[in-house]
Protein backbone atom coordinates (compact mmCIF):
# COMPACT_ATOMS: atom_id res chain seq x y z
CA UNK A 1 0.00 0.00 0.00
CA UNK A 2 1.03 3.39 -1.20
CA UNK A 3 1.72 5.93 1.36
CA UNK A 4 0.19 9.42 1.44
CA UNK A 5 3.52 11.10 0.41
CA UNK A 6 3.64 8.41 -2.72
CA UNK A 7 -0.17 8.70 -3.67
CA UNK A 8 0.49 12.68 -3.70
CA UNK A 9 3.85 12.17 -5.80
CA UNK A 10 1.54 9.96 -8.17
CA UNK A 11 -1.30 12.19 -8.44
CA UNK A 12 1.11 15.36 -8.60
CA UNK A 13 2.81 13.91 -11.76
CA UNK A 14 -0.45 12.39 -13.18
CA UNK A 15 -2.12 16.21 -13.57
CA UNK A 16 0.74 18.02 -14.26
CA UNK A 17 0.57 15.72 -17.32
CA UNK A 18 -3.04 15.99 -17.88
CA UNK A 19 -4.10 12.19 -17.21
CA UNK A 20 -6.48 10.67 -15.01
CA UNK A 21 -5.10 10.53 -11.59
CA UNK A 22 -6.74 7.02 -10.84
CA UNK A 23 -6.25 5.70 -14.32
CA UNK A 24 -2.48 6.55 -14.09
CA UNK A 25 -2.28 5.29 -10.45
CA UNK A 26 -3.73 1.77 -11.59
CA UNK A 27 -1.27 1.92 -14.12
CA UNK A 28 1.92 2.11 -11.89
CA UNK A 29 0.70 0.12 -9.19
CA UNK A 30 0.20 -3.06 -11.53
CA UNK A 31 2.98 -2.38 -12.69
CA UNK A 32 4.70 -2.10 -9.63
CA UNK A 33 6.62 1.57 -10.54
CA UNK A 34 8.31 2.97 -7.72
CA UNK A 35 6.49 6.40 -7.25
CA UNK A 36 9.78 8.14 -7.52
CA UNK A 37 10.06 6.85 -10.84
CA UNK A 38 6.21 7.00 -12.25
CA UNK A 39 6.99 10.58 -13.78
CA UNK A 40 9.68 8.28 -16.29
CA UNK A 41 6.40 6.26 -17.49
CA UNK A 42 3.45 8.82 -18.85
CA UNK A 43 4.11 8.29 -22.33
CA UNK A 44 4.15 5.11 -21.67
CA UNK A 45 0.55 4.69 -19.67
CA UNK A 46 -0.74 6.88 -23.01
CA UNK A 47 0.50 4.54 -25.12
CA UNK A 48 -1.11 1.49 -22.90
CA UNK A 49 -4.21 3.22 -21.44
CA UNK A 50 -7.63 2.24 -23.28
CA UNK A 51 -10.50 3.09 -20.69
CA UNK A 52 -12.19 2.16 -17.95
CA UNK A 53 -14.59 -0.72 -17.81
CA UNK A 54 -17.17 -2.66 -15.22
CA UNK A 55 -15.75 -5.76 -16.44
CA UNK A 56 -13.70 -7.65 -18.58
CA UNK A 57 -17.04 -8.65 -20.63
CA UNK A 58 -17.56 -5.18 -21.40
CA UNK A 59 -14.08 -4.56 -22.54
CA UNK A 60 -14.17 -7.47 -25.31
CA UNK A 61 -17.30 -6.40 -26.33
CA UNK A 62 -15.89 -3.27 -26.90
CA UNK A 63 -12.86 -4.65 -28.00
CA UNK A 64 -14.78 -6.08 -30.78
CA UNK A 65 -16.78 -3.20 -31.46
CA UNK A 66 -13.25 -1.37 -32.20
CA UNK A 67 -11.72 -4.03 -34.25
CA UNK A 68 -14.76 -3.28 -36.54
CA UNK A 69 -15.92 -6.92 -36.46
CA UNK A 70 -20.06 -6.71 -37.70
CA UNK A 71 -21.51 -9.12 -35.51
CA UNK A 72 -24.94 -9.84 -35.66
CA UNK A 73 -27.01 -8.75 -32.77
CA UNK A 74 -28.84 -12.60 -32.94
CA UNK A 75 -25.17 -13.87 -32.62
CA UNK A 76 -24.12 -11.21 -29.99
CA UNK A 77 -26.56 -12.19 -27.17
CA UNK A 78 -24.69 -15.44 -26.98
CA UNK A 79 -21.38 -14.21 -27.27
CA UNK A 80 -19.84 -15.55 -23.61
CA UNK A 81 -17.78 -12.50 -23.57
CA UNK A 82 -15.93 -12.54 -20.68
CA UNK A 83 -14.83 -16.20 -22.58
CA UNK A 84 -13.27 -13.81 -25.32
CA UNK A 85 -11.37 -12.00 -23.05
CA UNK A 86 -10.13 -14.87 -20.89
CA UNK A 87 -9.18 -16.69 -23.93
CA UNK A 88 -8.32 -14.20 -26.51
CA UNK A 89 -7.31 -10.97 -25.06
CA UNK A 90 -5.80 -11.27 -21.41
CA UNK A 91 -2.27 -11.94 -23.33
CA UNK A 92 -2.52 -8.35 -24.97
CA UNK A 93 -4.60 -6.36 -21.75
CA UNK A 94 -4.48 -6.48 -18.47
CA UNK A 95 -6.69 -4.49 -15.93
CA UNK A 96 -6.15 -3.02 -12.79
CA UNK A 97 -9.29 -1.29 -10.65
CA UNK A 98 -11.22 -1.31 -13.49
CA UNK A 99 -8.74 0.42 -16.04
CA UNK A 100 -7.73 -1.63 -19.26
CA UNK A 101 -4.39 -1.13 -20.94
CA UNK A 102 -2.12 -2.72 -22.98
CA UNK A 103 0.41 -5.21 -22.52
CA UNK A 104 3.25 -3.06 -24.30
C-alpha cells in the first residue's frame, strides 16, 4: 500500500501531465513503478491506457466493437464475452481497478 507522500507524488505527476489521476495510479501500481520513478512512465501509460470498464465482458465487447468486427445482434446475445477475453485478449490487456491497458 502506497503511502500518502507516494499517492500525492503519483497524483502530482499524473495532472501536471493531464491524465487521469486514478487511471495513471492503476497503471503504476500493476505495474509495480516505484512512485519516484512513475513521472519516467506517462508516455508510456498513453501509449497502454484504453479506458475504464465494469468488467472484462464489457471490454471485449468493446474490443470487438473497435476491431470493426459486424456481428450480428442474434449472434451477440450469446457471445460468452468474458470467454473472449479470458481466452483471446488477457495476453494483450491487463486491468487493474477497473482500467484496461495494454500489454506493451
Amino acid at each position: 500500500m502506497a503511502t500518502e507522500t507516494e499517492t500525492d507524488h503519483i497524483e502530482e505527476v499524473a495532472e501536471a501531465h493531464g491524465e487521469d489521476v486514478d487511471a495513471f495510479r492503476a497503471y503504476c501500481d500493476a505495474l509495480a513503478i516505484a512512485f519516484d520513478e512513475c513521472a519516467d512512465h506517462v508516455e508510456e501509460f498513453r501509449e497502454a491506457f484504453i479506458d475504464q470498464f465494469q468488467s472484462d465482458d464489457e471490454f471485449a465487447e468493446y474490443m470487438a466493437d473497435e476491431m470493426g468486427l459486424d456481428i450480428p445482434d442474434l449472434v451477440r446475445a450469446h457471445i460468452d464475452w468474458s470467454d473472449v477475453f479470458h481466452c483471446e485478449l488477457r495476453h494483450d490487456y491487463f486491468e487493474e481497478g477497473g482500467y484496461y491497458f495494454r500489454n506493451l
